[in-house]
């Protein structure tokens, strides 16, 4: 049975969401604070985490970062009242796969849960992706340009991983938002442009050849 960890300090909301998830056939564990969530994440085999941003003790962002140190693959959906694009970027860069603003529709939450669970099951099994002199290791989450180790944020890594799984294809901004940020995520091309700019700066820090090309008015492609 699919096991979901729900981290939410509002008891009534947590109970309501738990019941809805149970009705859909999911096994649910609840944590009302950050430390309990981290303990549960270490002990349980989880398929997905629903994580509130504002929590007593450790914030949801810090929990997200620590959960990522435990598991690179478990999807994390962040719940928050913060709805600015800058807040979304901060949350996603901390390692969240998706972002849902409170108050939210439970049907929307269930749809996102289903989407991320299906996506995690469809991810390819190859540990190492390569293109020219660029290497990405999914297991260690390390990226190299020849022998140079490149430090990336979580979302930069996810973005590069997606490009590497679709080399030489022109990928639209809408598709990138849907596949990297989540199919229902509301964002714009400016956010993608910001992440692409930082990613390129890191990949080309030693004046290496540009591999990520912009297709004006359409999107991006990984091309030599």
Coordinates of N, CA and C in Angstrom, one line a residue:
X1 N 0.8 -1.2 0.0 CA 0.0 0.0 0.0 C 0.9 1.3 0.0
X2 N 0.5 2.2 -0.8 CA 1.2 3.5 -0.8 C 1.2 4.2 0.5
X3 N 2.4 4.6 1.0 CA 2.5 5.2 2.3 C 2.8 6.7 2.2
X4 N 2.0 7.5 2.8 CA 2.2 9.0 2.7 C 2.4 9.5 4.1
X5 N 3.4 10.4 4.3 CA 3.6 11.1 5.5 C 3.0 12.5 5.4
X6 N 2.1 12.8 6.3 CA 1.4 14.1 6.3 C 2.0 14.9 7.5
X7 N 2.6 16.0 7.3 CA 3.2 16.9 8.3 C 2.4 18.2 8.4
X8 N 1.6 18.3 9.4 CA 0.6 19.4 9.5 C 0.3 19.6 11.0
X9 N 0.5 20.9 11.5 CA 0.3 21.1 12.9 C -1.2 21.5 13.2
X10 N -2.0 21.8 12.2 CA -3.4 22.1 12.4 C -4.1 20.7 12.5
X11 N -4.5 20.4 13.7 CA -5.0 19.0 13.9 C -6.3 18.7 13.1
X12 N -7.2 19.6 13.0 CA -8.5 19.4 12.3 C -8.2 19.2 10.8
X13 N -7.3 20.1 10.3 CA -6.9 19.9 8.8 C -6.2 18.6 8.6
X14 N -5.3 18.3 9.5 CA -4.5 17.0 9.3 C -5.5 15.8 9.3
X15 N -6.4 15.8 10.2 CA -7.4 14.7 10.3 C -8.3 14.7 9.0
X16 N -8.7 15.8 8.5 CA -9.5 15.8 7.3 C -8.8 15.3 6.1
X17 N -7.5 15.8 6.0 CA -6.7 15.3 4.8 C -6.4 13.8 5.0
X18 N -6.2 13.4 6.2 CA -5.9 11.9 6.4 C -7.1 11.1 6.0
X19 N -8.3 11.5 6.3 CA -9.5 10.7 6.0 C -9.7 10.7 4.5
X20 N -9.4 11.8 3.8 CA -9.6 11.8 2.4 C -8.5 10.9 1.7
X21 N -7.3 10.9 2.2 CA -6.3 10.1 1.6 C -6.6 8.6 1.9
X22 N -7.1 8.3 3.1 CA -7.5 7.0 3.4 C -8.6 6.5 2.5
X23 N -9.5 7.3 2.2 CA -10.6 7.0 1.3 C -10.1 6.6 -0.1
X24 N -9.0 7.3 -0.5 CA -8.4 7.0 -1.8 C -7.5 5.7 -1.8
X25 N -7.4 5.1 -0.6 CA -6.6 3.9 -0.5 C -5.2 4.0 0.0
X26 N -4.8 5.2 0.4 CA -3.4 5.5 0.9 C -3.3 5.2 2.4
X27 N -2.2 4.7 2.8 CA -1.8 4.6 4.2 C -1.2 5.9 4.6
X28 N -1.6 6.5 5.7 CA -1.2 7.8 6.1 C -0.6 7.8 7.5
X29 N 0.6 8.4 7.7 CA 1.2 8.6 9.0 C 1.2 10.2 9.2
X30 N 0.8 10.6 10.4 CA 0.8 12.1 10.6 C 1.8 12.5 11.6
X31 N 2.5 13.6 11.3 CA 3.4 14.3 12.2 C 2.9 15.7 12.4
X32 N 2.9 16.2 13.7 CA 2.4 17.5 13.9 C 3.5 18.5 14.1
X33 N 4.8 18.1 14.1 CA 5.9 19.0 14.2 C 7.1 18.4 13.4
X34 N 8.1 19.2 13.3 CA 9.3 18.9 12.4 C 10.1 17.7 12.9
X35 N 10.4 17.7 14.2 CA 11.2 16.6 14.8 C 10.5 15.2 14.6
X36 N 9.2 15.2 14.9 CA 8.5 14.0 14.7 C 8.5 13.5 13.3
X37 N 8.4 14.5 12.4 CA 8.4 14.2 10.9 C 9.7 13.6 10.5
X38 N 10.8 14.1 11.0 CA 12.2 13.6 10.6 C 12.4 12.2 11.2
X39 N 11.9 12.0 12.4 CA 12.0 10.6 13.0 C 11.2 9.6 12.1
X40 N 10.0 10.0 11.8 CA 9.1 9.1 11.0 C 9.8 8.9 9.6
X41 N 10.3 9.9 9.0 CA 10.9 9.7 7.7 C 12.1 8.8 7.7
X42 N 12.8 8.7 8.8 CA 14.0 7.8 8.9 C 13.5 6.4 9.2
X43 N 12.4 6.2 9.8 CA 11.9 4.9 10.2 C 11.0 4.2 9.1
X44 N 10.3 5.0 8.4 CA 9.2 4.5 7.5 C 9.7 4.5 6.1
X45 N 9.2 3.6 5.3 CA 9.4 3.6 3.9 C 8.3 4.4 3.3
X46 N 8.6 5.6 2.8 CA 7.6 6.5 2.3 C 7.5 6.6 0.8
X47 N 6.4 6.8 0.3 CA 6.2 7.0 -1.1 C 6.0 8.5 -1.5
X48 N 5.5 9.3 -0.5 CA 5.3 10.7 -0.7 C 5.1 11.4 0.6
X49 N 5.5 12.7 0.7 CA 5.4 13.6 1.9 C 4.6 14.8 1.5
X50 N 3.6 15.1 2.4 CA 2.8 16.3 2.3 C 3.3 17.2 3.5
X51 N 3.9 18.3 3.2 CA 4.6 19.1 4.3 C 4.1 20.5 4.4
X52 N 3.7 20.9 5.6 CA 3.3 22.3 5.8 C 4.6 23.1 6.0
X53 N 4.5 24.3 5.5 CA 5.7 25.3 5.6 C 5.9 25.8 7.0
X54 N 4.8 26.2 7.6 CA 4.8 26.9 9.0 C 4.6 25.8 10.0
X55 N 5.6 25.4 10.8 CA 5.5 24.4 11.8 C 6.2 24.8 13.1
X56 N 5.8 24.3 14.2 CA 6.5 24.7 15.4 C 7.9 24.0 15.4
X57 N 8.9 24.7 16.0 CA 10.2 24.2 16.0 C 10.9 24.4 14.6
X58 N 11.1 23.3 13.9 CA 11.7 23.4 12.6 C 10.7 23.8 11.6
X59 N 11.1 24.7 10.7 CA 10.2 25.1 9.6 C 10.1 24.0 8.5
X60 N 9.1 24.2 7.7 CA 8.9 23.2 6.7 C 10.1 23.2 5.7
X61 N 10.7 24.4 5.5 CA 11.8 24.4 4.5 C 13.0 23.6 5.1
X62 N 13.3 23.8 6.4 CA 14.4 23.0 6.9 C 14.1 21.5 6.9
X63 N 12.9 21.2 7.2 CA 12.5 19.8 7.2 C 12.7 19.2 5.8
X64 N 12.3 20.0 4.8 CA 12.4 19.6 3.4 C 13.8 19.4 3.0
X65 N 14.7 20.2 3.4 CA 16.1 20.1 3.1 C 16.7 18.8 3.8
X66 N 16.2 18.5 5.0 CA 16.7 17.4 5.8 C 16.1 16.1 5.2
X67 N 14.9 16.1 4.7 CA 14.3 15.0 4.1 C 15.0 14.6 2.8
X68 N 15.4 15.7 2.1 CA 16.2 15.5 0.9 C 17.5 14.8 1.1
X69 N 18.1 15.0 2.3 CA 19.4 14.4 2.7 C 19.1 12.9 3.0
X70 N 17.9 12.6 3.3 CA 17.5 11.2 3.6 C 17.1 10.4 2.4
X71 N 16.3 11.1 1.5 CA 15.8 10.5 0.3 C 15.8 11.5 -0.8
X72 N 16.4 11.1 -2.0 CA 16.4 12.0 -3.1 C 15.2 11.9 -3.9
X73 N 14.5 10.7 -3.8 CA 13.4 10.4 -4.8 C 12.0 10.6 -4.2
X74 N 11.8 10.6 -2.9 CA 10.4 10.7 -2.4 C 9.9 12.1 -2.8
X75 N 8.7 12.1 -3.4 CA 8.1 13.4 -3.8 C 7.6 14.2 -2.5
X76 N 7.8 15.5 -2.5 CA 7.4 16.3 -1.4 C 6.5 17.4 -2.0
X77 N 5.3 17.5 -1.4 CA 4.3 18.6 -1.7 C 4.3 19.5 -0.5
X78 N 4.6 20.8 -0.8 CA 4.7 21.8 0.3 C 3.3 22.5 0.3
X79 N 2.8 22.7 1.6 CA 1.6 23.4 1.8 C 1.9 24.7 2.5
X80 N 1.3 25.8 2.1 CA 1.7 27.1 2.7 C 0.7 28.2 2.4
X81 N 0.6 29.2 3.2 CA -0.2 30.4 2.9 C 0.6 31.4 2.0
X82 N 1.8 31.2 1.9 CA 2.7 32.1 1.1 C 2.4 31.8 -0.4
X83 N 2.0 32.9 -1.1 CA 1.7 32.7 -2.5 C 2.4 33.5 -3.5
X84 N 3.5 34.2 -3.1 CA 4.3 35.0 -4.0 C 5.2 34.0 -4.9
X85 N 5.5 34.4 -6.1 CA 6.4 33.6 -6.9 C 7.7 33.4 -6.2
X86 N 8.2 34.4 -5.6 CA 9.5 34.3 -4.9 C 9.5 33.2 -3.8
X87 N 8.3 33.1 -3.1 CA 8.1 32.1 -2.1 C 8.1 30.7 -2.7
X88 N 7.5 30.6 -3.8 CA 7.4 29.3 -4.5 C 8.8 28.9 -4.9
X89 N 9.6 29.8 -5.4 CA 11.0 29.5 -5.8 C 11.8 29.0 -4.6
X90 N 11.7 29.7 -3.5 CA 12.4 29.3 -2.3 C 12.0 27.9 -1.9
X91 N 10.7 27.6 -1.9 CA 10.2 26.3 -1.5 C 10.7 25.2 -2.4
X92 N 10.6 25.5 -3.7 CA 11.1 24.5 -4.7 C 12.6 24.3 -4.6
X93 N 13.3 25.3 -4.4 CA 14.8 25.2 -4.3 C 15.2 24.4 -3.1
X94 N 14.3 24.5 -2.0 CA 14.6 23.7 -0.8 C 14.5 22.2 -1.0
X95 N 13.9 21.8 -2.2 CA 13.7 20.4 -2.5 C 12.3 19.9 -2.7
X96 N 11.3 20.8 -2.5 CA 9.9 20.4 -2.8 C 9.7 20.2 -4.2
X97 N 8.8 19.2 -4.5 CA 8.5 18.9 -5.9 C 7.3 19.7 -6.4
X98 N 6.5 20.1 -5.4 CA 5.2 20.9 -5.8 C 4.9 21.8 -4.6
X99 N 3.9 22.7 -4.9 CA 3.6 23.8 -4.0 C 2.1 24.0 -4.1
X100 N 1.4 24.0 -2.9 CA 0.0 24.2 -2.9 C -0.3 25.2 -1.8
X101 N -1.1 26.3 -2.3 CA -1.4 27.4 -1.4 C -2.7 27.2 -0.6
X102 N -2.6 27.4 0.7 CA -3.8 27.3 1.5 C -4.6 28.6 1.4
X103 N -6.0 28.5 1.5 CA -6.7 27.3 1.6 C -6.8 26.6 0.2
X104 N -6.8 25.3 0.2 CA -6.7 24.5 -1.1 C -7.9 23.6 -1.2
X105 N -8.2 23.2 -2.4 CA -9.2 22.2 -2.6 C -8.6 20.8 -2.4
X106 N -9.3 19.9 -1.6 CA -8.8 18.6 -1.4 C -8.7 17.8 -2.7
X107 N -9.6 18.1 -3.6 CA -9.6 17.4 -4.9 C -8.3 17.8 -5.7
X108 N -7.8 19.0 -5.6 CA -6.6 19.4 -6.2 C -5.4 18.7 -5.5
X109 N -5.4 18.7 -4.2 CA -4.4 18.0 -3.5 C -4.3 16.5 -3.9
X110 N -5.4 15.8 -4.0 CA -5.5 14.4 -4.4 C -4.9 14.3 -5.8
X111 N -5.3 15.2 -6.7 CA -4.8 15.1 -8.1 C -3.3 15.3 -8.1
X112 N -2.7 16.2 -7.3 CA -1.3 16.3 -7.3 C -0.6 15.1 -6.7
X113 N -1.2 14.6 -5.7 CA -0.6 13.4 -5.1 C -0.6 12.2 -6.1
X114 N -1.6 12.1 -6.8 CA -1.7 11.0 -7.9 C -0.7 11.3 -8.9
X115 N -0.5 12.5 -9.4 CA 0.4 12.9 -10.4 C 1.8 12.6 -10.0
X116 N 2.2 13.0 -8.8 CA 3.6 12.8 -8.4 C 3.9 11.3 -8.1
X117 N 2.9 10.6 -7.6 CA 3.2 9.1 -7.4 C 3.4 8.4 -8.7
X118 N 2.6 8.8 -9.7 CA 2.7 8.1 -11.0 C 4.0 8.5 -11.6
X119 N 4.4 9.8 -11.5 CA 5.7 10.3 -12.1 C 6.9 9.6 -11.4
X120 N 6.8 9.4 -10.1 CA 7.9 8.7 -9.4 C 8.1 7.3 -9.8
X121 N 7.0 6.7 -10.2 CA 7.0 5.3 -10.6 C 7.5 5.1 -12.1
X122 N 7.4 6.2 -12.8 CA 7.8 6.2 -14.2 C 9.2 6.6 -14.5
X123 N 9.9 7.2 -13.5 CA 11.3 7.7 -13.6 C 12.2 6.6 -14.1
X124 N 13.0 6.8 -15.0 CA 14.0 5.8 -15.5 C 14.9 5.4 -14.4
X125 N 15.4 4.2 -14.6 CA 16.3 3.5 -13.6 C 17.8 3.8 -13.8
X126 N 18.2 4.4 -14.9 CA 19.6 4.7 -15.1 C 20.1 5.6 -14.0
X127 N 21.2 5.3 -13.4 CA 21.7 6.1 -12.3 C 22.5 7.3 -12.9
X128 N 23.2 7.1 -14.0 CA 24.1 8.1 -14.6 C 23.5 8.5 -15.9
X129 N 23.4 9.8 -16.1 CA 23.0 10.4 -17.4 C 24.2 11.3 -17.9
X130 N 24.5 11.1 -19.2 CA 25.6 11.8 -19.8 C 25.2 12.5 -21.1
X131 N 25.9 13.7 -21.3 CA 25.8 14.4 -22.6 C 27.1 15.1 -22.8
X132 N 27.8 14.8 -23.8 CA 29.1 15.4 -24.1 C 30.0 15.2 -22.8
X133 N 30.5 16.3 -22.3 CA 31.4 16.2 -21.1 C 30.6 16.4 -19.8
X134 N 29.3 16.4 -19.9 CA 28.4 16.6 -18.7 C 27.9 15.3 -18.2
X135 N 28.1 15.1 -16.9 CA 27.6 13.8 -16.2 C 26.8 14.1 -15.0
X136 N 25.6 13.5 -14.9 CA 24.8 13.6 -13.7 C 24.5 12.2 -13.1
X137 N 24.8 12.1 -11.8 CA 24.5 10.9 -11.1 C 23.3 11.0 -10.2
X138 N 22.3 10.3 -10.6 CA 21.0 10.4 -9.8 C 21.1 9.8 -8.4
X139 N 22.0 8.8 -8.2 CA 22.1 8.2 -6.9 C 22.8 9.1 -5.9
X140 N 23.9 9.7 -6.4 CA 24.7 10.6 -5.5 C 24.3 12.1 -5.6
X141 N 23.5 12.4 -6.6 CA 23.1 13.8 -6.9 C 24.3 14.7 -7.2
X142 N 25.3 14.1 -7.8 CA 26.5 14.9 -8.2 C 26.5 15.1 -9.7
X143 N 27.0 16.3 -10.0 CA 27.1 16.7 -11.5 C 28.5 17.1 -11.7
X144 N 29.0 16.6 -12.8 CA 30.4 16.9 -13.2 C 30.5 17.5 -14.7
X145 N 31.3 18.4 -14.9 CA 31.7 18.9 -16.2 C 33.1 18.5 -16.4
X146 N 33.4 17.3 -17.1 CA 34.6 16.6 -17.1 C 35.0 16.2 -15.7
X147 N 36.0 16.8 -15.1 CA 36.4 16.4 -13.7 C 36.0 17.5 -12.7
X148 N 35.3 18.5 -13.1 CA 34.9 19.6 -12.2 C 33.5 19.3 -11.6
X149 N 33.5 19.2 -10.3 CA 32.2 19.0 -9.6 C 31.4 20.3 -9.5
X150 N 30.1 20.2 -9.8 CA 29.3 21.4 -9.9 C 28.2 21.3 -8.8
X151 N 28.2 22.3 -7.9 CA 27.2 22.3 -6.9 C 25.9 23.0 -7.4
X152 N 24.8 22.2 -7.3 CA 23.5 22.7 -7.8 C 22.5 22.7 -6.7
X153 N 21.5 23.6 -6.8 CA 20.4 23.5 -5.9 C 19.5 22.3 -6.3
X154 N 18.5 22.0 -5.4 CA 17.7 20.9 -5.7 C 16.9 21.1 -7.0
X155 N 16.4 22.2 -7.2 CA 15.6 22.5 -8.4 C 16.5 22.6 -9.7
X156 N 17.7 23.1 -9.5 CA 18.6 23.2 -10.7 C 19.0 21.8 -11.1
X157 N 19.2 20.9 -10.1 CA 19.5 19.5 -10.4 C 18.3 18.8 -11.1
X158 N 17.1 19.0 -10.6 CA 15.9 18.4 -11.3 C 15.7 18.9 -12.7
X159 N 16.0 20.2 -12.9 CA 15.9 20.8 -14.2 C 16.9 20.2 -15.2
X160 N 18.1 20.1 -14.7 CA 19.2 19.5 -15.6 C 18.9 18.1 -15.8
X161 N 18.4 17.3 -14.8 CA 18.1 15.9 -15.0 C 17.0 15.8 -16.1
X162 N 16.0 16.6 -16.1 CA 15.0 16.6 -17.1 C 15.5 16.8 -18.5
X163 N 16.4 17.8 -18.6 CA 17.0 18.1 -19.9 C 17.8 16.9 -20.4
X164 N 18.5 16.3 -19.5 CA 19.4 15.2 -19.9 C 18.6 14.0 -20.3
X165 N 17.4 13.8 -19.8 CA 16.5 12.7 -20.2 C 15.8 13.0 -21.6
X166 N 16.0 14.2 -22.1 CA 15.4 14.6 -23.4 C 16.4 15.4 -24.2
X167 N 17.6 14.8 -24.5 CA 18.6 15.5 -25.2 C 18.2 15.8 -26.6
X168 N 18.6 17.0 -27.1 CA 18.4 17.5 -28.4 C 16.9 17.7 -28.8
X169 N 16.0 17.6 -27.8 CA 14.6 17.9 -28.0 C 14.3 19.4 -27.6
X170 N 13.5 20.0 -28.4 CA 13.0 21.4 -28.0 C 11.9 21.2 -27.0
X171 N 12.1 21.7 -25.8 CA 11.1 21.5 -24.7 C 10.5 22.9 -24.4
X172 N 9.2 23.0 -24.4 CA 8.5 24.2 -24.2 C 8.6 24.6 -22.7
X173 N 8.4 25.9 -22.4 CA 8.4 26.3 -21.0 C 7.2 25.7 -20.3
X174 N 6.0 25.6 -20.9 CA 4.9 25.0 -20.3 C 5.2 23.5 -19.9
X175 N 5.9 22.8 -20.8 CA 6.2 21.4 -20.5 C 7.2 21.3 -19.3
X176 N 8.2 22.3 -19.3 CA 9.1 22.3 -18.2 C 8.4 22.5 -16.9
X177 N 7.5 23.5 -16.9 CA 6.7 23.8 -15.6 C 6.0 22.6 -15.2
X178 N 5.3 21.9 -16.1 CA 4.5 20.7 -15.8 C 5.3 19.6 -15.3
X179 N 6.5 19.3 -15.9 CA 7.3 18.1 -15.6 C 8.2 18.3 -14.4
X180 N 8.8 19.5 -14.3 CA 9.8 19.8 -13.3 C 9.1 20.4 -12.0
X181 N 8.2 21.3 -12.2 CA 7.6 22.0 -11.1 C 6.2 21.3 -10.7
X182 N 5.6 20.5 -11.5 CA 4.3 19.9 -11.2 C 3.3 20.4 -12.2
X183 N 2.4 19.5 -12.6 CA 1.5 19.7 -13.7 C 0.5 20.9 -13.4
X184 N 0.2 21.1 -12.1 CA -0.7 22.1 -11.8 C -0.1 23.3 -11.2
X185 N 1.2 23.4 -11.2 CA 1.9 24.5 -10.7 C 1.7 25.8 -11.5
X186 N 1.3 26.8 -10.8 CA 1.1 28.1 -11.5 C 2.4 29.0 -11.4
X187 N 3.0 29.1 -12.5 CA 4.2 29.9 -12.6 C 4.3 30.6 -13.9
X188 N 5.5 31.1 -14.3 CA 5.7 31.7 -15.6 C 7.1 31.5 -16.1
X189 N 7.3 31.9 -17.3 CA 8.5 31.6 -18.0 C 9.7 32.4 -17.3
X190 N 9.4 33.5 -16.6 CA 10.4 34.2 -15.9 C 11.1 33.4 -14.9
X191 N 10.4 32.5 -14.2 CA 11.0 31.7 -13.1 C 11.9 30.7 -13.8
X192 N 11.5 30.1 -14.9 CA 12.3 29.1 -15.6 C 13.6 29.8 -16.1
X193 N 13.4 31.0 -16.6 CA 14.5 31.8 -17.1 C 15.6 32.0 -16.0
X194 N 15.1 32.4 -14.8 CA 16.0 32.6 -13.7 C 16.8 31.4 -13.4
X195 N 16.1 30.2 -13.3 CA 16.8 29.0 -12.9 C 17.8 28.6 -14.1
X196 N 17.3 28.8 -15.3 CA 18.2 28.4 -16.4 C 19.5 29.3 -16.4
X197 N 19.3 30.6 -16.1 CA 20.5 31.5 -16.1 C 21.5 31.0 -15.0
X198 N 21.0 30.7 -13.8 CA 21.9 30.2 -12.8 C 22.5 28.9 -13.1
X199 N 21.7 28.0 -13.7 CA 22.3 26.7 -14.1 C 23.3 26.9 -15.2
X200 N 23.1 27.7 -16.2 CA 24.1 27.9 -17.2 C 25.4 28.5 -16.6
X201 N 25.3 29.5 -15.7 CA 26.4 30.1 -15.1 C 27.3 29.0 -14.4
X202 N 26.7 28.1 -13.8 CA 27.4 27.1 -13.0 C 28.0 26.1 -14.0
X203 N 27.3 25.7 -15.1 CA 27.8 24.7 -16.0 C 28.9 25.3 -16.9
X204 N 29.0 26.6 -17.0 CA 29.9 27.3 -17.9 C 30.9 28.1 -17.1
X205 N 31.1 27.9 -15.8 CA 31.9 28.7 -15.0 C 33.4 28.8 -15.4
X206 N 33.8 27.7 -16.1 CA 35.2 27.7 -16.6 C 35.3 27.9 -18.1
X207 N 34.3 28.7 -18.6 CA 34.3 29.0 -20.0 C 34.0 27.8 -20.9
X208 N 33.4 26.8 -20.3 CA 33.0 25.6 -21.1 C 32.0 26.0 -22.2
X209 N 31.9 25.1 -23.1 CA 30.9 25.3 -24.2 C 29.5 25.3 -23.7
X210 N 28.7 26.2 -24.2 CA 27.2 26.2 -23.8 C 26.5 25.0 -24.3
X211 N 25.8 24.3 -23.5 CA 25.0 23.1 -23.9 C 23.5 23.4 -23.8
X212 N 23.1 24.3 -23.0 CA 21.6 24.6 -22.9 C 21.3 25.8 -23.8
X213 N 20.6 25.5 -24.8 CA 20.3 26.5 -25.8 C 18.8 27.1 -25.7
X214 N 18.7 28.4 -25.8 CA 17.3 29.0 -25.8 C 16.7 28.9 -27.2
X215 N 15.5 28.5 -27.3 CA 14.8 28.5 -28.5 C 13.7 29.6 -28.4
X216 N 14.0 30.8 -29.0 CA 13.3 32.0 -28.8 C 11.8 31.8 -28.9
X217 N 11.0 32.2 -27.9 CA 9.6 32.1 -28.0 C 9.0 30.8 -27.8
X218 N 9.9 29.8 -27.6 CA 9.4 28.4 -27.4 C 9.8 27.8 -26.1
X219 N 11.1 27.6 -25.9 CA 11.6 27.0 -24.7 C 13.1 26.8 -24.7
X220 N 13.5 25.6 -24.4 CA 15.0 25.3 -24.3 C 15.3 23.9 -24.9
X221 N 16.6 23.7 -25.2 CA 17.0 22.4 -25.7 C 18.4 22.2 -25.2
X222 N 18.7 20.9 -24.9 CA 20.1 20.5 -24.6 C 20.7 20.0 -25.9
X223 N 21.7 20.8 -26.4 CA 22.2 20.6 -27.7 C 23.7 21.0 -27.8
X224 N 24.5 20.3 -28.5 CA 25.9 20.7 -28.7 C 26.1 21.6 -29.8

